[in-house]
Coordinates of C-alpha atoms in Angstrom, one line a residue:
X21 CA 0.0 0.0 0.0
X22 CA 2.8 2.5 0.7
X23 CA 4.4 1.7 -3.6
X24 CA 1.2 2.9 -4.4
X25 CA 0.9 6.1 -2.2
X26 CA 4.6 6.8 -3.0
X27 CA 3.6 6.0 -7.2
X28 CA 1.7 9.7 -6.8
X29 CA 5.0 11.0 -6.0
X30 CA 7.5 9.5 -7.3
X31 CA 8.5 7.8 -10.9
X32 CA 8.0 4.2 -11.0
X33 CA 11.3 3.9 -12.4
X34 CA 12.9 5.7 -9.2
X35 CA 11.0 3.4 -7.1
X36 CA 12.1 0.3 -8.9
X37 CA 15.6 1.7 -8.9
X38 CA 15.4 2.6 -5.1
X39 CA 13.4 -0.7 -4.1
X40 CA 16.1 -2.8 -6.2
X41 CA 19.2 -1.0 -4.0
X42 CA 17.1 -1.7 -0.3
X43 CA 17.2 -5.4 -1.7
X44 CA 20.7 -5.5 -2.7
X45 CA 21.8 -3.8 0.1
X46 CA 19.5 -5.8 2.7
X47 CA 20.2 -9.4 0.6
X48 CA 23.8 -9.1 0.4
X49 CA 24.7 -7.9 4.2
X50 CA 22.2 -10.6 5.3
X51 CA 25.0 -13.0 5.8
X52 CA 27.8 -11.1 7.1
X53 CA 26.9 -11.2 10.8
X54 CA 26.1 -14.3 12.6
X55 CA 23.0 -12.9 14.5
X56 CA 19.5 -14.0 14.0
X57 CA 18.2 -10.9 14.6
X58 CA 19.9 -9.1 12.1
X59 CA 19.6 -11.3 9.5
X60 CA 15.9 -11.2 10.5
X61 CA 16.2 -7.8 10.1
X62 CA 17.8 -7.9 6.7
X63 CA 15.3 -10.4 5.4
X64 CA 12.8 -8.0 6.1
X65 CA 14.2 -5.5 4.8
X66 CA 14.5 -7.6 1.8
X67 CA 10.8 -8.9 1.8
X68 CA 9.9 -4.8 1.6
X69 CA 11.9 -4.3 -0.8
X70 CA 10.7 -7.3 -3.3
X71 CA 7.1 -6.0 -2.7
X72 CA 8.0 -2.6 -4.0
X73 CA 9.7 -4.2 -6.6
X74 CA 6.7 -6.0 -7.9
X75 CA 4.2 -3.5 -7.0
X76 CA 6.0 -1.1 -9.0
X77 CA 7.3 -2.9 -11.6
X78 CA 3.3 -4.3 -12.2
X79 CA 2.4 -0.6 -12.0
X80 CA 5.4 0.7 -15.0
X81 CA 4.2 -2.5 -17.4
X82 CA 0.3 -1.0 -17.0
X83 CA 1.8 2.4 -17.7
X84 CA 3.8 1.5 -20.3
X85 CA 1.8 -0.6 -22.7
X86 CA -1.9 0.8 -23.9
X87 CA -3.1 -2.4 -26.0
X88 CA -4.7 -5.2 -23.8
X89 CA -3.0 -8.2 -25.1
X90 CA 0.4 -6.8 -25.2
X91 CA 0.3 -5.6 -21.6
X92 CA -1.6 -9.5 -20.6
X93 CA 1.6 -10.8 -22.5
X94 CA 4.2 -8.7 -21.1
X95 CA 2.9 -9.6 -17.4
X96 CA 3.0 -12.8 -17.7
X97 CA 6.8 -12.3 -18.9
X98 CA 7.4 -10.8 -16.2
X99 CA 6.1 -13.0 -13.9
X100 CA 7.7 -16.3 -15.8
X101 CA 11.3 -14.2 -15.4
X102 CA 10.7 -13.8 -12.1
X103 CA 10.3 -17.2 -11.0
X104 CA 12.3 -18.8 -13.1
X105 CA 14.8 -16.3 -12.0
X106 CA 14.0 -17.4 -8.3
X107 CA 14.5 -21.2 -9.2
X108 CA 17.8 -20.7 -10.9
X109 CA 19.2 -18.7 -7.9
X110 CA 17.9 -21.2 -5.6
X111 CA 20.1 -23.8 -7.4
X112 CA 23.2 -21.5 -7.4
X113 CA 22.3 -20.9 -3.7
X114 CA 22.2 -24.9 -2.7
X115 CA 26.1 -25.2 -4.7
X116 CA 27.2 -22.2 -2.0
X117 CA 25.3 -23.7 0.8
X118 CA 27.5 -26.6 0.7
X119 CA 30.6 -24.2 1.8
X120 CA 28.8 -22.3 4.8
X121 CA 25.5 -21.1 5.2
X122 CA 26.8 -17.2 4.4
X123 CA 28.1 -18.2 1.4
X124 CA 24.2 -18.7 0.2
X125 CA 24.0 -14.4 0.2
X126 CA 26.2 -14.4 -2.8
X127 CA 23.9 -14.9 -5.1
X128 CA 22.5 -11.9 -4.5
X129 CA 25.1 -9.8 -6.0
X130 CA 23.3 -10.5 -9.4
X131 CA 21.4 -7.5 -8.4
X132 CA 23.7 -4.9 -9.2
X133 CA 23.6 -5.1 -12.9
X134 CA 20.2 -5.4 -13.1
X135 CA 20.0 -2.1 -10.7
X136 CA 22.7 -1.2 -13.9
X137 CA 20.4 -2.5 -16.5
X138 CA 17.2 -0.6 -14.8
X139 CA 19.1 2.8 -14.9
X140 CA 19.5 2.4 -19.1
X141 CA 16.4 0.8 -20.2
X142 CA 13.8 1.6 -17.9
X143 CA 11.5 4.4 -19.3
X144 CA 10.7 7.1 -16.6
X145 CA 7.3 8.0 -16.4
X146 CA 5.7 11.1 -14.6
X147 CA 4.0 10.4 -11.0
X148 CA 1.2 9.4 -11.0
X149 CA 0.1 12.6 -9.1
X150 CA 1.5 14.9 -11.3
X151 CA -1.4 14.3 -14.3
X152 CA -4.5 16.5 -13.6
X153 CA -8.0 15.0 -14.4
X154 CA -8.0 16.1 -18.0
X155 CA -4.8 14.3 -18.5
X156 CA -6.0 10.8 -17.6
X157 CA -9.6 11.6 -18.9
X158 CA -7.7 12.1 -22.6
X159 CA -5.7 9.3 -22.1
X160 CA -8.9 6.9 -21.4
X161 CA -10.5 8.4 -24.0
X162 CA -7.5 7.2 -26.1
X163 CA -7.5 3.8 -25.0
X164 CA -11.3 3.5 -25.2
X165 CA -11.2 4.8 -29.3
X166 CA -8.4 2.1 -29.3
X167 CA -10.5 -0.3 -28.4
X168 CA -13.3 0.6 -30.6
X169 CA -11.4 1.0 -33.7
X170 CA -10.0 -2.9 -32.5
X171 CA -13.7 -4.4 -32.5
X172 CA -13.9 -4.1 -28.5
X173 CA -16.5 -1.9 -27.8
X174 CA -19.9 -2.5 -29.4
X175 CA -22.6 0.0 -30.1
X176 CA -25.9 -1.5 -29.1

């Protein structure tokens, strides 16, 4: 609930990039100190961080693409990437597990050139706050003659 409060101030690209540091940060210092409470701490901090991620991330593929299907197909991209992300570092994770049970927050340093790769491609959108009525009333207009033109509105 608080991605979507800070969406009306903020660029979902900033959050993404923000949200994607807190995780790197949080994940990879999880394992450097042998105390449960702080690497409770840090997975919490990690757990946050994830569902800004997604929230965002969810929020920027809406954003980003008008047409229906494209956005339906792009989501469910993004989720496939995302779990099949998870299950590939999970693999990696078990090889450094053998070695020590720290060794496992190594894999998270795959999140620095993605934070890299988010600073390049990502597109940065305005806040959501920052469009006045008359801006999102044209741009539903647009989508709804869209979807006319397509064949998805009917006049009865």
């Amino acid at each position: 609930m608080l991605c979507g409060k800070l969406m009306q101030y903020l660029s979902k690209k900033r959050i993404l990039i923000g949200a994607m540091i807190l995780f790197a940060v949080s994940a990879i210092l999880g394992g450097t100190v042998a105390n449960v409470y702080y690497v409770l701490a840090m997975r919490i901090l990690v757990g946050i961080s994830m569902g800004f991620v997604n929230a965002a991330a969810m929020a920027l593929i809406a954003e980003v693409y008008v047409d229906e299907d494209k956005r339906g197909t792009i989501m469910g991209i993004f989720n496939a990437t995302m779990a099949g992300t998870g299950a590939v570092i999970s693999l990696i994770a078990g090889v450094f597990a053998v070695r020590s049970w720290n060794e496992v927050f190594k894999v998270y340093w795959i999140a620095v050139p993605v934070i890299v790769m988010m600073f390049i491609f990502l597109p940065m959108t305005p806040p959501e706050g920052s469009q006045t009525e008359e801006d999102r009333a044209k741009a539903q207009g647009k989508n709804l003659m869209a979807k006319r033109n397509a064949g998805g509105l009917s006049c009865t």
